[in-house]
XYZ file of C-alpha atoms in Angstrom:
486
model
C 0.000 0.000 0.000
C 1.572 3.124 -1.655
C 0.928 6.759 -0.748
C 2.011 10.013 -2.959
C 3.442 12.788 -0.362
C 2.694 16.318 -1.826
C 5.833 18.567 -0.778
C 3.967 21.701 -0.475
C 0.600 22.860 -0.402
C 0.555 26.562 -0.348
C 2.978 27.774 -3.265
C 6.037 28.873 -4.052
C 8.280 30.747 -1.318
C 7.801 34.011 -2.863
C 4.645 33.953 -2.900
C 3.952 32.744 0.943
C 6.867 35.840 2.355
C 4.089 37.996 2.376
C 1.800 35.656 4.114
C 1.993 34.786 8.456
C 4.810 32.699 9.139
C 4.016 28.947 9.969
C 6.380 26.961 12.496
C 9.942 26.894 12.792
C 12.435 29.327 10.518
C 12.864 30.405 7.073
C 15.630 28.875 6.720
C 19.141 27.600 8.999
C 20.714 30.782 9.192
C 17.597 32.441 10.867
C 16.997 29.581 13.120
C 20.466 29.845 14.414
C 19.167 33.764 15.601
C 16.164 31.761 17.174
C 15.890 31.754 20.867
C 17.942 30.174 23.296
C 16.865 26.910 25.064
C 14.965 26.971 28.358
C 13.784 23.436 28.221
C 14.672 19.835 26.934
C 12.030 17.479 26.456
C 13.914 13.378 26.924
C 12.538 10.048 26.494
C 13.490 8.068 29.753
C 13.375 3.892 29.756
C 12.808 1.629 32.697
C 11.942 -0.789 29.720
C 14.741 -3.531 30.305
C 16.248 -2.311 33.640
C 14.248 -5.014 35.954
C 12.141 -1.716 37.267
C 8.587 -2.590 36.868
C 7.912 1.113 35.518
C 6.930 2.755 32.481
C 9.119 4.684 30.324
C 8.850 8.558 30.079
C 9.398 11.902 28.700
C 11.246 13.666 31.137
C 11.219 17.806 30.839
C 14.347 19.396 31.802
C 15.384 22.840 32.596
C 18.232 24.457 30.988
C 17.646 27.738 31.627
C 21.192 28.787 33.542
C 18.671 31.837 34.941
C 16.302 28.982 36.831
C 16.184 28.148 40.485
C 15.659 24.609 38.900
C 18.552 24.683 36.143
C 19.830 21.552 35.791
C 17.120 19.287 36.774
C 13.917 17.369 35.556
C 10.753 19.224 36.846
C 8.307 16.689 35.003
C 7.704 13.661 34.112
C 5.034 11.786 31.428
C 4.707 8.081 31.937
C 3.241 6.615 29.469
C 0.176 4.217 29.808
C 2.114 1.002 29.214
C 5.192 -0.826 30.267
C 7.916 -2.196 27.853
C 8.048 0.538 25.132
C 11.642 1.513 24.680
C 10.935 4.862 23.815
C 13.526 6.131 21.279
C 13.842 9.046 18.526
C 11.172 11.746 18.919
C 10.302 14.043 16.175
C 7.662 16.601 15.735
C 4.056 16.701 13.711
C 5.343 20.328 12.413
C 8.613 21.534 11.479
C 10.595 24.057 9.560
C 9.283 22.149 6.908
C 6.239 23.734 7.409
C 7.316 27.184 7.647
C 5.052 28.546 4.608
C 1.734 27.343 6.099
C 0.557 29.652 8.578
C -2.052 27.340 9.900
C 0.065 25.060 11.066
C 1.640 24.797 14.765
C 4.856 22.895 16.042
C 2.376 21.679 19.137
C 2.674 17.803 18.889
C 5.738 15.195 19.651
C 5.919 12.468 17.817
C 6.834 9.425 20.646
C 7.521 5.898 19.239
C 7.626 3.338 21.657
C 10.493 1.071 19.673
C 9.570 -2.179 20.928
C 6.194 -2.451 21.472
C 4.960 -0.527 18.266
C 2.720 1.999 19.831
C 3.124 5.507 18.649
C 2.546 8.384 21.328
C 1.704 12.126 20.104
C 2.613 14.177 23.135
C 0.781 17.951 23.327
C 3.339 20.150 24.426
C 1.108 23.543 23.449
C -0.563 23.907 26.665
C 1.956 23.883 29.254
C 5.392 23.366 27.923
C 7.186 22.758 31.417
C 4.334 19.804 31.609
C 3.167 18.200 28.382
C 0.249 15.948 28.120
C -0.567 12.740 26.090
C -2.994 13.789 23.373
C -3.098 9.890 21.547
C -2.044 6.681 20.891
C -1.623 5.184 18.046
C -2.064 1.305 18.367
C 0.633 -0.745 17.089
C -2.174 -3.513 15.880
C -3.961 -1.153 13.826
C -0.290 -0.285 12.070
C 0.282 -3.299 11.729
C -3.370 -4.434 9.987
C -3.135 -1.301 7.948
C 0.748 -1.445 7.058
C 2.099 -4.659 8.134
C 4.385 -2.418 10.238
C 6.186 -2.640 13.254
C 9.096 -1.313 15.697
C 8.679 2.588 14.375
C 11.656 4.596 14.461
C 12.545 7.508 13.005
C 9.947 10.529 12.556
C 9.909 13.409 10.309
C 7.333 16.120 9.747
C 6.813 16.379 6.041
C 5.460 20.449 4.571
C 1.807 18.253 3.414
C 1.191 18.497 7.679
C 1.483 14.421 7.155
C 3.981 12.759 9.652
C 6.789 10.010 8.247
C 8.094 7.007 10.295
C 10.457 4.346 9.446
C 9.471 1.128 11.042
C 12.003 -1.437 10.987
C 10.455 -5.032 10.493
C 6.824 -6.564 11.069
C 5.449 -7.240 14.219
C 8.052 -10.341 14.477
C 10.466 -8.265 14.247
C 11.596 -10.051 10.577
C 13.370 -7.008 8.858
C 11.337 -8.003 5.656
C 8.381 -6.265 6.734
C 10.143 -2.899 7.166
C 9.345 0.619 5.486
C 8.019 4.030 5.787
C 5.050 4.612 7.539
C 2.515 7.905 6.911
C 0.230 9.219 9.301
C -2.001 12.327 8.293
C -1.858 15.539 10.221
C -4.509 13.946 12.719
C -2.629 11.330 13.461
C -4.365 8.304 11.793
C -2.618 5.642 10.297
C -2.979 6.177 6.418
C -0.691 3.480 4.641
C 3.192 3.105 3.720
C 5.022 6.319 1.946
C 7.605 3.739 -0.564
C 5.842 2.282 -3.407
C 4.643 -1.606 -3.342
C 7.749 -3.425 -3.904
C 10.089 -0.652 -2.748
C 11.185 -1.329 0.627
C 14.543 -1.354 1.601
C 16.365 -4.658 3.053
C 16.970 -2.950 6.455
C 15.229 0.548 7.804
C 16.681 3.013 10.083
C 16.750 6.689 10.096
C 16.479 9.057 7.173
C 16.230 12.264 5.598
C 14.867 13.792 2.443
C 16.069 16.989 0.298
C 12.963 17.877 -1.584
C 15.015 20.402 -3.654
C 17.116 17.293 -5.127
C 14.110 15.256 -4.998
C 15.532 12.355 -3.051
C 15.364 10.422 0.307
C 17.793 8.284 1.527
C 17.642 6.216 4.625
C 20.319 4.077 6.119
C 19.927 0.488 7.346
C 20.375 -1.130 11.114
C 19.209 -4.737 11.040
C 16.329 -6.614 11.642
C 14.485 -5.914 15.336
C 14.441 -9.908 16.393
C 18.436 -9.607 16.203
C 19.388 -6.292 17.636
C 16.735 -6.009 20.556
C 18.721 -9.214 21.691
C 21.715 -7.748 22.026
C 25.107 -7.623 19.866
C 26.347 -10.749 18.551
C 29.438 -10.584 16.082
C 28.301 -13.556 14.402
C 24.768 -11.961 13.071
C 27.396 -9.574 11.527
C 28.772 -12.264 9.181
C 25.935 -13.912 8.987
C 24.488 -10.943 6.987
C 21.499 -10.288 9.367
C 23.030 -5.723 9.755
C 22.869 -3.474 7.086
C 25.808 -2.042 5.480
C 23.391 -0.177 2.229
C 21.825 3.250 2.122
C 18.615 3.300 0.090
C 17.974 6.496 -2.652
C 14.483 6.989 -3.121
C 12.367 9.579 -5.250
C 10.831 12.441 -3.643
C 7.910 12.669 -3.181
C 7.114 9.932 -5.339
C 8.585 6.480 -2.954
C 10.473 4.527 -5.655
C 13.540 3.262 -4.602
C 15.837 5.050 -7.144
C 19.076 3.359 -6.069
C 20.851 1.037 -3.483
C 24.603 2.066 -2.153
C 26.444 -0.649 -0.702
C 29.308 0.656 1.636
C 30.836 -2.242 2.017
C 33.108 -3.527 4.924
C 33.837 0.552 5.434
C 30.049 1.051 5.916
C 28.876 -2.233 8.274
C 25.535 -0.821 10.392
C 25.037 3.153 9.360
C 22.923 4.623 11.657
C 22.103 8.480 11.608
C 21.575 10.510 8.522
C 22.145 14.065 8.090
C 21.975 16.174 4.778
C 23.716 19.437 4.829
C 21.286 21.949 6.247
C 20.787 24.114 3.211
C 18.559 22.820 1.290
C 20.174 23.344 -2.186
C 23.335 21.444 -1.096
C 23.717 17.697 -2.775
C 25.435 16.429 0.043
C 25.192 14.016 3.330
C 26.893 12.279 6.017
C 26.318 9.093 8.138
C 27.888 7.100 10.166
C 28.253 3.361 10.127
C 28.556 2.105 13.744
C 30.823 -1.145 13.542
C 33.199 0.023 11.499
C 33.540 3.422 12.684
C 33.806 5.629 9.951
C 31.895 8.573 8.391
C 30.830 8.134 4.874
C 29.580 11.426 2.965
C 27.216 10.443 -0.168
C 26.788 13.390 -2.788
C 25.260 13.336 -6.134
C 26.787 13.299 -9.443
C 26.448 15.346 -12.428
C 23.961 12.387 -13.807
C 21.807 12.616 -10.884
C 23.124 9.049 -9.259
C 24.297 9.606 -6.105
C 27.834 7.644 -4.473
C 29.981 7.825 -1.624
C 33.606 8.013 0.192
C 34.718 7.599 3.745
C 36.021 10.788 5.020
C 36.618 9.814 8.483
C 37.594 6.716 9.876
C 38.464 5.997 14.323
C 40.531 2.935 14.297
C 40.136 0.103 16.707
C 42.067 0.108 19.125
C 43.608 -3.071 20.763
C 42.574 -3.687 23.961
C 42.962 -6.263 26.905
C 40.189 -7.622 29.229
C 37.105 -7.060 27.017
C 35.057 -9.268 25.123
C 36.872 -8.823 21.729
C 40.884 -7.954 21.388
C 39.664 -5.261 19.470
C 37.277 -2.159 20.149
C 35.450 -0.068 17.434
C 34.748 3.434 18.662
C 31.098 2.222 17.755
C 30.100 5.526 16.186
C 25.809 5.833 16.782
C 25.224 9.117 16.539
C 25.754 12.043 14.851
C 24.447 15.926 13.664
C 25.423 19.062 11.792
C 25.791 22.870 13.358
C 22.751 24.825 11.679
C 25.550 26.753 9.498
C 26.583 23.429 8.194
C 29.996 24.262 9.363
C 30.432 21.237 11.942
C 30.057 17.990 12.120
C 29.952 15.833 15.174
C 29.924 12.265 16.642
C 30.152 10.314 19.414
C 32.113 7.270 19.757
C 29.840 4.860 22.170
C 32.504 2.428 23.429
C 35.380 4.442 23.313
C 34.134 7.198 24.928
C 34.826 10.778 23.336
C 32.386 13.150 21.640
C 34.392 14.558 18.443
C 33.659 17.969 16.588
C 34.742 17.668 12.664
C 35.009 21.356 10.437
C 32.851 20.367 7.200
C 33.462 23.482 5.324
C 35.741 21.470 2.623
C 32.808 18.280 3.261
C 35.329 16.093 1.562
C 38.183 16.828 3.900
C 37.010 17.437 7.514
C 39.250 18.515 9.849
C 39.529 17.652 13.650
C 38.685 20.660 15.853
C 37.644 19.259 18.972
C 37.590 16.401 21.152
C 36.943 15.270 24.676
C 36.086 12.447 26.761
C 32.952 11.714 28.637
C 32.996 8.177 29.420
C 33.436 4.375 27.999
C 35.266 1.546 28.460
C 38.500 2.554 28.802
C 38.372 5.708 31.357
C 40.134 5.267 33.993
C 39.560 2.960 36.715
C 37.964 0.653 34.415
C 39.481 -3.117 34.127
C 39.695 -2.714 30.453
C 42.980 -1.320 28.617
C 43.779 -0.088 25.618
C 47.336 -1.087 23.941
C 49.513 1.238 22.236
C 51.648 0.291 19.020
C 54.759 0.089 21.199
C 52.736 -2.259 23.696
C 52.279 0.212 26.021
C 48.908 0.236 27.484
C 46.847 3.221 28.455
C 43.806 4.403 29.708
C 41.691 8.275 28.924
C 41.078 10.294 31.528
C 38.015 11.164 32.439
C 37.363 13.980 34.610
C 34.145 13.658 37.401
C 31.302 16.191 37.141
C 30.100 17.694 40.420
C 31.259 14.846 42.087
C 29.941 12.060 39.623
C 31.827 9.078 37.851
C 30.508 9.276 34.551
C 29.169 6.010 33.570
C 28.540 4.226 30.168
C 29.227 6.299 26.883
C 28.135 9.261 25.135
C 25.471 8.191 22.544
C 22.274 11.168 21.935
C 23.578 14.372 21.194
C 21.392 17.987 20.791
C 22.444 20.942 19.966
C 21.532 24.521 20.582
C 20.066 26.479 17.668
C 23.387 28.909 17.783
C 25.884 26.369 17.193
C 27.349 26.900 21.328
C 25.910 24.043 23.345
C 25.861 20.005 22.820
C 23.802 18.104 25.212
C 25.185 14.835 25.690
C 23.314 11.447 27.181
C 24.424 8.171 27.248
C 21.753 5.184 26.952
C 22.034 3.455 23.400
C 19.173 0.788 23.473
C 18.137 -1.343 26.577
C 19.876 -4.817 25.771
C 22.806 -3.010 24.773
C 23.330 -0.838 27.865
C 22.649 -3.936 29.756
C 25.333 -5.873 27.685
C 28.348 -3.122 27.350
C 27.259 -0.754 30.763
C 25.436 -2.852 32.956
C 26.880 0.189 35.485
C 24.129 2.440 33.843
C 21.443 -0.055 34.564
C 21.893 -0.294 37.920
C 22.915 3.188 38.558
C 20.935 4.641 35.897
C 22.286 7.486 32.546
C 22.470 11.316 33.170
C 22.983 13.885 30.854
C 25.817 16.604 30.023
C 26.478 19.977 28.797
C 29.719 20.734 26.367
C 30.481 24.192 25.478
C 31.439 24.698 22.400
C 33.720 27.123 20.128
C 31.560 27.556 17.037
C 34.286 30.069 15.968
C 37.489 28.456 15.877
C 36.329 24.857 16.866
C 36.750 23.377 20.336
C 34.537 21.495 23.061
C 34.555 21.425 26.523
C 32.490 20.136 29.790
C 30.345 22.567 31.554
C 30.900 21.506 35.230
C 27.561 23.302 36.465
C 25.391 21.267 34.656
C 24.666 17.286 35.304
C 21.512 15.624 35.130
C 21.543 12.375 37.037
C 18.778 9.921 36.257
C 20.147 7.977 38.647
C 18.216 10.139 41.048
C 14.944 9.784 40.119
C 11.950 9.057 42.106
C 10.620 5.627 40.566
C 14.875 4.406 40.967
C 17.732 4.727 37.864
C 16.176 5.468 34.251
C 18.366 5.487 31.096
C 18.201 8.808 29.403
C 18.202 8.611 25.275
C 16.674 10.942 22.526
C 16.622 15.518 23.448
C 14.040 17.487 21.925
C 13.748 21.305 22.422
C 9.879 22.930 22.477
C 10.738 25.295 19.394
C 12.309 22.521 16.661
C 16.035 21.910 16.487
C 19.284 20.623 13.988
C 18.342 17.215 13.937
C 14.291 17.263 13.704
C 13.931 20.519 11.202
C 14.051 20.143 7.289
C 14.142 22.774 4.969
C 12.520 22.509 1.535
């Protein structure tokens, strides 16, 4: 079940600047004058932590100017237990922007595991949002033969896109793009009958090159597990992004990275919306690849960054991939930045030259081989070493930076550090017990540079219902990783 996406609805640009602004910015560079954060909205788990509880979107306050700065001040359980809430997005976006009647009010909340989709009103008290619906996973699932939803993307129709990663088995076969309209209700799949890609992930479309492209985990029955090196082999990750039409949903053309590109997680276009090119980064191996399109309209790829493994002793493997799972792009498209999950350090890449970034800044905010930790890494001359790893407000940091947000001016990158349930469990078990928090890095959006900000540390270790494990940031008015431009 097919259905066309219409990329805008109220005419040209030109002709809506005279018209009342709809939500978010006109384009990057006037988002990036937008106002400064006050509040972070965060899914929180207990799903998979033993703690009968369910999970939760956690407000935060960020406002350096609030008695409460630095804490969560409210907290939306959802109805039911075992969700794994993951990657929010929003039912309005910049997207948007020439439709006056339309409002960035509604968060789009997939509960990973157990299919149900959660639209969060955030419009009438911002400090404390309310559930507005659920969306049942069983009538996805009749309607679309889709499960596990993912990724979410307002598109300028007022329609809502998710990528759902298998069928209610979690069999990656069943995987695709699911559409809801602007009311929420489930209307069919976005790709074309026959179009699906082999594995789903994230994604991101640049209606002005009239492409998507989404990137490819695995099937849901393998990773919810946990890792095993030997699904790896035995072909059950992806290693392929997936080109597709826009609007239109055909799949257009299949990019296999290769052994440089095994499991590429987040997607990011550059920001302008005239620019050809994108980034991603594929987890195992650890490298960036940038795709761009040629002169014949095919698009390919290169790595342009690549962390090497580094040899380690008293770990599960003699060798440790940074395990790159995250990643975004300053508004200006100037810099790029990832976190590597097992190593431990957050890294900030100039992207001017996109074909040659440069290293600007680095630091180190956890993983396995801080010190103190049994694990140690092993330097070409066999000399083995450990990072150091400096306490905030008297905290350990625990597990490894994974979700990343960034403030609309390029200055601040909030940090947490839970990657997916049976994952923390299997690489930080420390987090599940003692639960995630959530940092603060200031950042040099001049001359490049990051560092910690010791006066802010959110420890969801502290919460009232016992340890949570913090994941995906939203802020109330849009940000670099949920807004599109068309």
């Amino acid at each position: 079940m097919a259905t066309d996406v219409v990329v805008l609805r109220h005419g040209s640009a030109v002709e809506a600047s005279s018209c009342k602004a709809g939500p978010g910015y006109a384009s990057p560079r006037e988002a990036m004058a937008g106002p400064k954060e006050a509040l972070l909205y965060v899914t929180c788990l207990y799903t998979g932590t033993g703690r009968q509880k369910p999970d939760y979107l956690a407000t935060v306050d960020v406002d350096p100017t609030s008695p409460t700065y630095s804490t969560v001040i409210h907290r939306l359980f959802m109805p039911y237990l075992g969700d794994e809430l993951h990657h929010t997005g929003w039912n309005s976006c910049s997207s948007c922007h020439t439709d006056p009647s339309a409002q960035r009010r509604f968060l789009i909340v997939p509960g990973l595991v157990s299919g149900l989709i959660y639209v969060v009103d955030t419009k009438t008290d911002l400090k404390a949002p309310s559930l507005h619906k659920v969306v049942e996973s069983e009538e996805i699932v009749q309607k679309t033969g889709l499960a596990f939803p993912h990724t979410s993307h307002c598109l300028a129709s007022g329609e809502i896109m998710v990528s759902c990663l298998g069928d209610k088995n979690g069999n990656a076969k069943g995987n695709g793009f699911l559409l809801l309209d602007s009311e929420f209700n489930v209307k069919g799949r976005w790709e074309k009958e026959g179009h699906s890609p082999e594995f789903g992930y994230d994604f991101w479309y640049q209606p002005r090159h009239k492409t998507m492209i989404s990137s490819s985990m695995g099937a849901p029955a393998t990773f919810t597990k946990g890792f095993n090196l030997e699904d790896v082999s035995n072909g059950l990750y992806g290693r392929h992004l997936y080109v597709y039409n826009w609007p239109g949903g055909e799949l257009k053309q299949t990019l296999d990275l290769g052994n440089t590109g095994i499991i590429p997680l987040e997607i990011r276009f550059l920001h302008d919306p005239s620019k050809d090119t994108g980034f991603v980064g594929a987890a195992l191996t650890s490298n960036i690849v940038r795709f761009f399109k040629n002169p014949d309209d095919s698009w390919s790829h290169e790595v342009v960054i690549s962390v090497k493994p580094l040899k380690v002793q008293n770990w599960i493997f003699p060798d440790m991939p940074g395990l790159i799972n995250d990643l975004l792009i300053s508004l200006d498209d100037r810099f790029l930045y990832f976190v590597n999950w097992l190593h431990g350090d957050v890294r900030q890449y100039n992207i001017e030259d996109p074909k040659n970034p440069k290293l600007t800044g680095q630091v180190w905010v956890g993983g396995q081989i801080q010190k103190g930790s049994p694990v140690l890494a092993e330097g070409e001359d066999g000399q083995t070493f450990q990072f150091d790893v400096p306490k905030i407000q008297g905290q350990k940091l625990r597990g490894g930076p994974h979700r990343m947000q960034m403030s609309l001016d390029g200055k601040r990158l909030y940090v947490t550090n839970s990657l997916l349930s049976s994952w923390d469990c299997q690489f930080y078990p420390e987090i599940m017990e003692k639960g995630s928090h959530m940092l603060q890095l200031d950042v040099d959006s001049e001359n490049g540079g990051l560092a910690i900000n010791p006066n802010f540390f959110v420890d969801f270790g502290a919460e009232p219902d016992g340890p949570s494990l913090a994941h995906e940031m939203r802020y109330p008015g849009g940000d670099c990783t949920s807004d599109i431009w068309v």
